[in-house]
Structures are given as structure tokens and as C-alpha cells.
PDB file of C-alpha atoms in Angstrom:
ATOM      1  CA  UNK B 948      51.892 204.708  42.314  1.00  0.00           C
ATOM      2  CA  UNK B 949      51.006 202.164  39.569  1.00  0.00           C
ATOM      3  CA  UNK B 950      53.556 199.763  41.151  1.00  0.00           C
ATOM      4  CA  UNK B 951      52.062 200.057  44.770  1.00  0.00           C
ATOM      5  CA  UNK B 952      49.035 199.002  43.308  1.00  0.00           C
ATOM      6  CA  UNK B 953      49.957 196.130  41.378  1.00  0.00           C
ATOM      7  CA  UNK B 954      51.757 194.782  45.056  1.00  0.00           C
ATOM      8  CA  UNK B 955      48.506 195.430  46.781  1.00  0.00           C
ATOM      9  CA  UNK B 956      46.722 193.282  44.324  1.00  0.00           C
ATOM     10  CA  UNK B 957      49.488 190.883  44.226  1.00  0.00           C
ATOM     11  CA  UNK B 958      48.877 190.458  48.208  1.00  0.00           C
ATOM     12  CA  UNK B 959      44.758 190.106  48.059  1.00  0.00           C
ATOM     13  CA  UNK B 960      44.929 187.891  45.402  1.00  0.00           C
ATOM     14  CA  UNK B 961      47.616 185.165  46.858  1.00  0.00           C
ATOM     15  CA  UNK B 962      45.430 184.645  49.708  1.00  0.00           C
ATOM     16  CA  UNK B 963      47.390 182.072  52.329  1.00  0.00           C
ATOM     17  CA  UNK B 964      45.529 180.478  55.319  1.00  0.00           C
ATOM     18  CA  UNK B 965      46.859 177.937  57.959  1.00  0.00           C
ATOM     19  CA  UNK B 966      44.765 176.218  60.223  1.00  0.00           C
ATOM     20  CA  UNK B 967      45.594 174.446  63.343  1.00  0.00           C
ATOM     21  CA  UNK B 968      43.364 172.449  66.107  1.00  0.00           C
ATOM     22  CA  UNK B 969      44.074 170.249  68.887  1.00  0.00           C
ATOM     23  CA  UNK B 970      43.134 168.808  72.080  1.00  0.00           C
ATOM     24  CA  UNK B 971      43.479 170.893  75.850  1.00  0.00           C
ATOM     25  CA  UNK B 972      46.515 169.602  77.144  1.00  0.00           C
ATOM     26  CA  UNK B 973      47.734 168.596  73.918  1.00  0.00           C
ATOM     27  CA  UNK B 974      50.488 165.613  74.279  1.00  0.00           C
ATOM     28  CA  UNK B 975      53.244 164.395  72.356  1.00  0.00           C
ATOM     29  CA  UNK B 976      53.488 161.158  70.612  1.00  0.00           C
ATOM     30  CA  UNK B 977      54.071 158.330  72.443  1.00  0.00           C
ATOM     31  CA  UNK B 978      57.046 155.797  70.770  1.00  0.00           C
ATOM     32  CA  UNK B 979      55.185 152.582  69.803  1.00  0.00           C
ATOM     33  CA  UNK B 980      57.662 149.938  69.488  1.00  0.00           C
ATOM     34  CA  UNK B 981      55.505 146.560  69.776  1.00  0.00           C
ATOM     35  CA  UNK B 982      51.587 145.922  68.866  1.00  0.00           C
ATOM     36  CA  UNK B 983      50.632 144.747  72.461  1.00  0.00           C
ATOM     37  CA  UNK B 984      51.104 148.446  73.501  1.00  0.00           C
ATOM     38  CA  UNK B 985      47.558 149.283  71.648  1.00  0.00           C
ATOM     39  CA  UNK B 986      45.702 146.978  73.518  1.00  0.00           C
ATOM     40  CA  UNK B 987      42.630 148.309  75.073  1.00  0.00           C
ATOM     41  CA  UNK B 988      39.207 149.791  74.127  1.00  0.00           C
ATOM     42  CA  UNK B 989      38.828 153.764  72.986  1.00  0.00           C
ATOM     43  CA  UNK B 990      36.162 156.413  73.050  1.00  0.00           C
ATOM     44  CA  UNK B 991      35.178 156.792  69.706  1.00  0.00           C
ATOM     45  CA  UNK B 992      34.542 160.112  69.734  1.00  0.00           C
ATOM     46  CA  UNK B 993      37.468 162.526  69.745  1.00  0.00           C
ATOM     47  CA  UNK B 994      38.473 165.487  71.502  1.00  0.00           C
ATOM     48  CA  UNK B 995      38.268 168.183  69.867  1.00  0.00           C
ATOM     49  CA  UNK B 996      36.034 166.272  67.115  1.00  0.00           C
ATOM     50  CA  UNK B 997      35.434 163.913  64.612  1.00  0.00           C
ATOM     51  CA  UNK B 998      35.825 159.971  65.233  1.00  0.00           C
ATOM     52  CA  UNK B 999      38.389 157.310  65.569  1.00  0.00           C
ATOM     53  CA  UNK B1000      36.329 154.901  63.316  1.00  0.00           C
ATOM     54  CA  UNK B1001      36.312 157.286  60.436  1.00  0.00           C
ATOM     55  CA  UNK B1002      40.284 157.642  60.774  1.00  0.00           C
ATOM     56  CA  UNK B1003      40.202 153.514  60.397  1.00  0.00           C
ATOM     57  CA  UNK B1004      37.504 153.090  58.475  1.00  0.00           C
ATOM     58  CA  UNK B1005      37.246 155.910  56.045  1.00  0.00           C
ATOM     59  CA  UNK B1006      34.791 154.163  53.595  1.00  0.00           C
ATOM     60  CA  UNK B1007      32.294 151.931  56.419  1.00  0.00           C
ATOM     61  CA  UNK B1008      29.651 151.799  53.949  1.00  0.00           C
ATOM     62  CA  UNK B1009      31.343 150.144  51.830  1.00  0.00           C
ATOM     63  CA  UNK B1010      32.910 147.489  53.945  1.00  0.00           C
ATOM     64  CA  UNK B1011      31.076 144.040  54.681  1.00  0.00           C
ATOM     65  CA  UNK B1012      29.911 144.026  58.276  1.00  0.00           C
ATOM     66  CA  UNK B1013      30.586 141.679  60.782  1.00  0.00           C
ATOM     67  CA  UNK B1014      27.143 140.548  61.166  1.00  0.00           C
ATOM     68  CA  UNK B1015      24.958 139.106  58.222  1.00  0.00           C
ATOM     69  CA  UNK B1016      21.822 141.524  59.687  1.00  0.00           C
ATOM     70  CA  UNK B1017      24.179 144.536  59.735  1.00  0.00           C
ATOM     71  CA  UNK B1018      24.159 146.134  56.245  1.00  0.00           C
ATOM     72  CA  UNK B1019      27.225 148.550  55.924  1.00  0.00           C
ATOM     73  CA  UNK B1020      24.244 151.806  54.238  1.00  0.00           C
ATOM     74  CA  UNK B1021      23.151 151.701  58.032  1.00  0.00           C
ATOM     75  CA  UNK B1022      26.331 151.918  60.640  1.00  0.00           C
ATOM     76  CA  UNK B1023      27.161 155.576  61.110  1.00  0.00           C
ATOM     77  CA  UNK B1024      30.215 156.410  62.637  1.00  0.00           C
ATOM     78  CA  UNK B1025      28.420 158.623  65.586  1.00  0.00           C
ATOM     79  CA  UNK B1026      26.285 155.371  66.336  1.00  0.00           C
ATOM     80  CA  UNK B1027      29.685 153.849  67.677  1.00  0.00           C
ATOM     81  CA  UNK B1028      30.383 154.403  71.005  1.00  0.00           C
ATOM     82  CA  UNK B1029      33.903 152.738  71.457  1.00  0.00           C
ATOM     83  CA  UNK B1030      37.023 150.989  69.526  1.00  0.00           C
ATOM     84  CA  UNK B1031      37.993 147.877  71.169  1.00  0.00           C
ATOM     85  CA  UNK B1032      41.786 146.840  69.910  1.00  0.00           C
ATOM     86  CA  UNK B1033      43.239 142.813  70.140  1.00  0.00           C
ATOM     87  CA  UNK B1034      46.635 142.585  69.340  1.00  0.00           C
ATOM     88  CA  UNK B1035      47.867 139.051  68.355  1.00  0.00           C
ATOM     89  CA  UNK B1036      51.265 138.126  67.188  1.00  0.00           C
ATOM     90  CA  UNK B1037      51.868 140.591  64.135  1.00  0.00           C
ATOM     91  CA  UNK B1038      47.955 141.183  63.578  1.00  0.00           C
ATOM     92  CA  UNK B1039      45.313 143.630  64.561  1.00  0.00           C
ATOM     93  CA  UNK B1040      41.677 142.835  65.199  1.00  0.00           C
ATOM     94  CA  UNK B1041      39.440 146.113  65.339  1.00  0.00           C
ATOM     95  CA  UNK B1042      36.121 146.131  66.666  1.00  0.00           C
ATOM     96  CA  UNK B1043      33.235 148.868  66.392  1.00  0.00           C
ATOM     97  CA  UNK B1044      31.504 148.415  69.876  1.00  0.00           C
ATOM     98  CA  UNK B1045      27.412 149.728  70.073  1.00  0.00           C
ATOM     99  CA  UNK B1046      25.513 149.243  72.995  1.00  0.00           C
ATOM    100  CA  UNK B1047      27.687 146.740  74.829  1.00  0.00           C
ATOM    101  CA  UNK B1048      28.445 144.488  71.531  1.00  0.00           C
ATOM    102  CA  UNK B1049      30.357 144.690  67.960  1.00  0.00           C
ATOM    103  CA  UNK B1050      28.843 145.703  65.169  1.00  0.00           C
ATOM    104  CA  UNK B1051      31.667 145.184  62.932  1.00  0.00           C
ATOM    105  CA  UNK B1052      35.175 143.914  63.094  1.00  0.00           C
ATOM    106  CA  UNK B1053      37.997 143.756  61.064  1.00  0.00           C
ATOM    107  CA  UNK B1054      41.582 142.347  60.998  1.00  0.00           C
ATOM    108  CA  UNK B1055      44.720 144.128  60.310  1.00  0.00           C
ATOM    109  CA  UNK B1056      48.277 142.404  59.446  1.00  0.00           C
ATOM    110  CA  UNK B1057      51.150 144.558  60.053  1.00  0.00           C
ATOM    111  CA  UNK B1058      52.996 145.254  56.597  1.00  0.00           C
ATOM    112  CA  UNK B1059      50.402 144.373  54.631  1.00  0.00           C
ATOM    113  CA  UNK B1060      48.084 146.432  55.996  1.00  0.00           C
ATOM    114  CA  UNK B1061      49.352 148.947  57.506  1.00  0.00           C
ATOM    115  CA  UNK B1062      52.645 149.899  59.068  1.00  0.00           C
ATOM    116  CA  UNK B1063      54.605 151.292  61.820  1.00  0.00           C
ATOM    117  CA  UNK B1064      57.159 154.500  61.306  1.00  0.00           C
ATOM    118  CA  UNK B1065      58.642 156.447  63.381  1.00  0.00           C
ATOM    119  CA  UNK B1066      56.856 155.042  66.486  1.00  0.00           C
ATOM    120  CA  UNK B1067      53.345 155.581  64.831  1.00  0.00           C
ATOM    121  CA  UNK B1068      50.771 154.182  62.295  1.00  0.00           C
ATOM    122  CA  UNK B1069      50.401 155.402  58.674  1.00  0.00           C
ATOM    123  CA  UNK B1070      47.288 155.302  58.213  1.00  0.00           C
ATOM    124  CA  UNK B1071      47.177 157.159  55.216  1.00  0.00           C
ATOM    125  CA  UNK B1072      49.234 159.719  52.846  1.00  0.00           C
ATOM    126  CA  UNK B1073      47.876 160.864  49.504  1.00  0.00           C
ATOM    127  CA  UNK B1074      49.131 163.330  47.163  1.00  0.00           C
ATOM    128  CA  UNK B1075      47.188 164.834  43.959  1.00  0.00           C
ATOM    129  CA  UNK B1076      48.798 166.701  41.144  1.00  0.00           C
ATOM    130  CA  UNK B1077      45.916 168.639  39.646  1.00  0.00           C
ATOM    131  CA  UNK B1078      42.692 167.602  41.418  1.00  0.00           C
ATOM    132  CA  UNK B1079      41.303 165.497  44.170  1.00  0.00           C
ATOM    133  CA  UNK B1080      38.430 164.811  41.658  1.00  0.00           C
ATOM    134  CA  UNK B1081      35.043 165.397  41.689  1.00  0.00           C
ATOM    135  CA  UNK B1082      33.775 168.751  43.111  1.00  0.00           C
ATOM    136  CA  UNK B1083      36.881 170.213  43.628  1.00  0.00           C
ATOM    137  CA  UNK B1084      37.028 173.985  43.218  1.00  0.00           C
ATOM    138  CA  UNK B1085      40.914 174.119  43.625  1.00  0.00           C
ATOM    139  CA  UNK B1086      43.121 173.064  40.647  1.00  0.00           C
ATOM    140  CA  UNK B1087      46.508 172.304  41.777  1.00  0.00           C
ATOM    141  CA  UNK B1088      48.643 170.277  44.116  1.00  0.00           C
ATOM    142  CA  UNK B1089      47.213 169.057  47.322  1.00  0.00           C
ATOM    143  CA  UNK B1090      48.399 166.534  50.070  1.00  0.00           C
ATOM    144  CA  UNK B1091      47.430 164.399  53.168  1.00  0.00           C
ATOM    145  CA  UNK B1092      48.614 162.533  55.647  1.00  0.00           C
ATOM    146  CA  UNK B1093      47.197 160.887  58.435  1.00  0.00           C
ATOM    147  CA  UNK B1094      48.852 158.656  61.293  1.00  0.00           C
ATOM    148  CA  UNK B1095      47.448 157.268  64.581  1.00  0.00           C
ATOM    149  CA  UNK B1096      49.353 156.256  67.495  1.00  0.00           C
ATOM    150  CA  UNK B1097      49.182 156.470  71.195  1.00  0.00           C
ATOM    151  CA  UNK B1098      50.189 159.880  73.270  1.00  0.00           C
ATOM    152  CA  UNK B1099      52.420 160.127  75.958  1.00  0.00           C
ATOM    153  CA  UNK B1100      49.400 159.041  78.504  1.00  0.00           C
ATOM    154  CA  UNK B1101      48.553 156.380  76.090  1.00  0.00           C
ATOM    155  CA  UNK B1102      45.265 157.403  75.108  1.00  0.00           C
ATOM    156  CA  UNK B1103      44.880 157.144  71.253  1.00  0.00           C
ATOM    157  CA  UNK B1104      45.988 160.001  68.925  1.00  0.00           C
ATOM    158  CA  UNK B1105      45.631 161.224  65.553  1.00  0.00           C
ATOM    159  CA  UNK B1106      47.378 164.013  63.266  1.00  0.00           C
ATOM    160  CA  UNK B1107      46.484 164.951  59.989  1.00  0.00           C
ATOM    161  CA  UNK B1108      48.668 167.233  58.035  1.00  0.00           C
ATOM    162  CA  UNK B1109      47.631 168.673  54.630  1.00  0.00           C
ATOM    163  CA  UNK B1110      48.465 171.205  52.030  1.00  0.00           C
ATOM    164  CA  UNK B1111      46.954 172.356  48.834  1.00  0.00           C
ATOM    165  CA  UNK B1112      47.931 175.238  46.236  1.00  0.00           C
ATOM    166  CA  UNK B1113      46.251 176.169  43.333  1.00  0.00           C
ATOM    167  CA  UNK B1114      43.461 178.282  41.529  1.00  0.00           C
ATOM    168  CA  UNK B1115      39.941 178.463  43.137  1.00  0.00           C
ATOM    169  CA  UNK B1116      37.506 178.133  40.108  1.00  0.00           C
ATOM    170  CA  UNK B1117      40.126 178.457  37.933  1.00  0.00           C
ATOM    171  CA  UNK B1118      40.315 182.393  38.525  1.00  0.00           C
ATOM    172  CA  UNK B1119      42.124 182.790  42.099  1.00  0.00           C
ATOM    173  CA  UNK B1120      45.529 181.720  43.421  1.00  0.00           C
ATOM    174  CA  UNK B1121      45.387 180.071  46.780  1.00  0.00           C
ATOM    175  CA  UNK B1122      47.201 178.048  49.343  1.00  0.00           C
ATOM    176  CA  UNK B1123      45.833 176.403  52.575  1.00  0.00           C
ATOM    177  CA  UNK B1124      47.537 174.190  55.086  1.00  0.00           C
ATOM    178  CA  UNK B1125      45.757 172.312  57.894  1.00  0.00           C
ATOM    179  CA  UNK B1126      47.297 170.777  60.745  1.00  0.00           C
ATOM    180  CA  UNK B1127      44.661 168.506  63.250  1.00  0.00           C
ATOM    181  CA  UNK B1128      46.047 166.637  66.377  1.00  0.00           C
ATOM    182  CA  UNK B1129      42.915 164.651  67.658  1.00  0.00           C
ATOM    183  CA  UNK B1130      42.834 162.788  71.417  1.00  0.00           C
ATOM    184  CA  UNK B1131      40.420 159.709  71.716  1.00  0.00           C
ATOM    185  CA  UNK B1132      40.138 158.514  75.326  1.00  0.00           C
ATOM    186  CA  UNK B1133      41.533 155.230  76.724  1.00  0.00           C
ATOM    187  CA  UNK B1134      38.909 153.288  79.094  1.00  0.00           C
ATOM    188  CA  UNK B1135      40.470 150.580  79.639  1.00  0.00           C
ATOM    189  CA  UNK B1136      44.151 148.975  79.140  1.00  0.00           C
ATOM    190  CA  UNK B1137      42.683 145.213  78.032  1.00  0.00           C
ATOM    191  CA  UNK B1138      40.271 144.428  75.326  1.00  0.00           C
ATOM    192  CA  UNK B1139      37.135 143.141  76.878  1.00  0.00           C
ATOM    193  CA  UNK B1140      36.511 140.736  74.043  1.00  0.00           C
ATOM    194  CA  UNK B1141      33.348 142.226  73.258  1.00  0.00           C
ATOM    195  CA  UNK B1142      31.124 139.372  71.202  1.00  0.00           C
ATOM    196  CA  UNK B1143      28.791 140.050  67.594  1.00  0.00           C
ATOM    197  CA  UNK B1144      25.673 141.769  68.724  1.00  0.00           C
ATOM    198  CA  UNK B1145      23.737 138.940  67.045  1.00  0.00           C
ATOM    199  CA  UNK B1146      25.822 136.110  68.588  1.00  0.00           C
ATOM    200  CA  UNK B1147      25.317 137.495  72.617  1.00  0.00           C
TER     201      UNK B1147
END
């Protein structure tokens, strides 16, 4: 009896949960083999949620804006309305497009800023041995990863995968995995060169 008891315990106390979310109609990824095939502008808003400028731009406020009377403390990623992409030779310009103008802009080289595996984009991977730092309940091993690409209709897509195992508050054993697939619509195939709001 005492050993039927000790397994139930065992089982409640190594709690496991897996999450999973994705786009109706979810596609696979498309095979990006040159830059040009990115070209075009994006809803920034994603399907099921969340945003394709925080996927780029994870930190915004602490990036200089485009425009001098832009401070970073005041662009918010749901003030965004679309991602405009330029392709040029090996580089990547990426533009935050509000009300019909940019209202930042940044430019990517390929290998030194990012790079291209497996048909997609790392964006980023990130792996913690005891603690992702500051309020973090769980102590143990976590992990991320996050690439961006194109889906087989060639609207933008993003995956996140991540994993973490440890002790909650020190006290109870845990593990969590979370896979995201996120669809952010394609409006149009060519950049429309969309100019600095303060330069119109």
C-alpha cells in the first residue's frame, strides 16, 4: 500500500505540460534559398497572435529610431501596422511601417547578422543552465529557439520551440515544452519603398 502511494505522489509531483498553437490551415515551411524571395511588405500582426516586429526586434526600446523625433520609450509594437522587407545583394533593410510611413528601419547583413539554415532564418536560440535570471520561479535548464521564414504560400512564418525542467520555487519538479507556429500575412510581393514619416 505504502508503495502505491509513494508512485501516486511521484506522478502529482513531476507535473509535465506541452503546449502547442498555430495558425488555421497551418503550412509548412517554405525552402528559402536566395534573399530576393522575402521581398514584400507583411501584416504585423500575426495569426494566431503576437507580432512580427517583436520576433525582429525583441528589445525596440532600446534601439535608436529611424527618425531623430521618434524616441525608441514610445514605438509599441501594436502601433505598427506592417513590415516592409528590401532585399539588396547579401543585405536586409527592415522597415516598421505606421500610418502609411516608417517609423524605424534597420539593416541586416547576412552572416553577420543573421543567417540562413535549413531554408529558414535563425533568429534566435538560447539555452540557460540554471536560470533565465531575474524573476524566474523555475531553477533548472531551459531553452529557445526561434526562426522566421516564409510558408509554402509565402506569407511570413514563425516557430518557436522551447523547453524548461526544473524546480518551481525551489520545492516542485517540473517540465514544460512549448511549441508556437505563427502566420503573418503577405500584402504585397514588392516593397513599396515606404519613406521616414518625418521626411514625406
Amino acid at each position: 500500500m505504502k508503495s502505491k502511494i509513494v508512485i501516486f505522489l511521484f506522478i502529482f509531483l513531476i507535473t509535465g505540460c506541452a503546449f502547442h498553437s498555430e495558425p488555421k490551415d497551418n503550412l509548412e515551411f517554405h525552402q528559402i534559398s536566395q534573399l530576393s524571395e522575402l521581398a514584400g511588405v507583411y501584416k504585423n500582426k500575426g495569426n494566431p497572435s503576437s507580432y512580427l516586429s517583436w520576433i525582429i526586434w525583441p528589445d525596440i526600446g532600446e534601439i535608436t529610431p529611424a527618425s531623430k523625433e521618434t524616441t525608441s520609450s514610445n514605438i509599441r509594437h501594436e502601433d505598427i501596422e506592417l513590415i516592409e522587407v528590401i532585399p539588396k545583394n547579401n543585405s536586409l533593410t527592415v522597415k516598421a511601417i505606421s500610418k502609411g510611413c516608417s517609423i524605424f528601419e534597420k539593416i541586416y547583413i547576412l552572416g553577420q547578422d543573421f543567417k540562413i539554415k535549413d531554408g529558414k532564418i535563425i533568429i534566435r536560440k538560447e539555452a540557460h543552465l540554471l536560470s533565465r535570471g531575474g524573476d524566474d520561479v523555475l531553477l533548472g535548464p531551459s531553452y529557445e529557439d526561434i526562426t522566421l521564414g516564409l510558408d509554402s504560400s509565402k506569407h511570413a512564418k514563425s516557430r518557436s520551440l522551447g523547453y524548461a525542467a526544473g524546480l518551481v520555487l525551489m520545492i516542485f519538479p517540473m517540465a514544460v515544452s512549448d511549441t508556437s507556429d505563427i502566420r503573418y500575412d503577405r500584402v504585397s510581393n514588392k516593397p513599396q519603398n515606404y519613406k521616414n514619416c518625418n521626411n514625406k
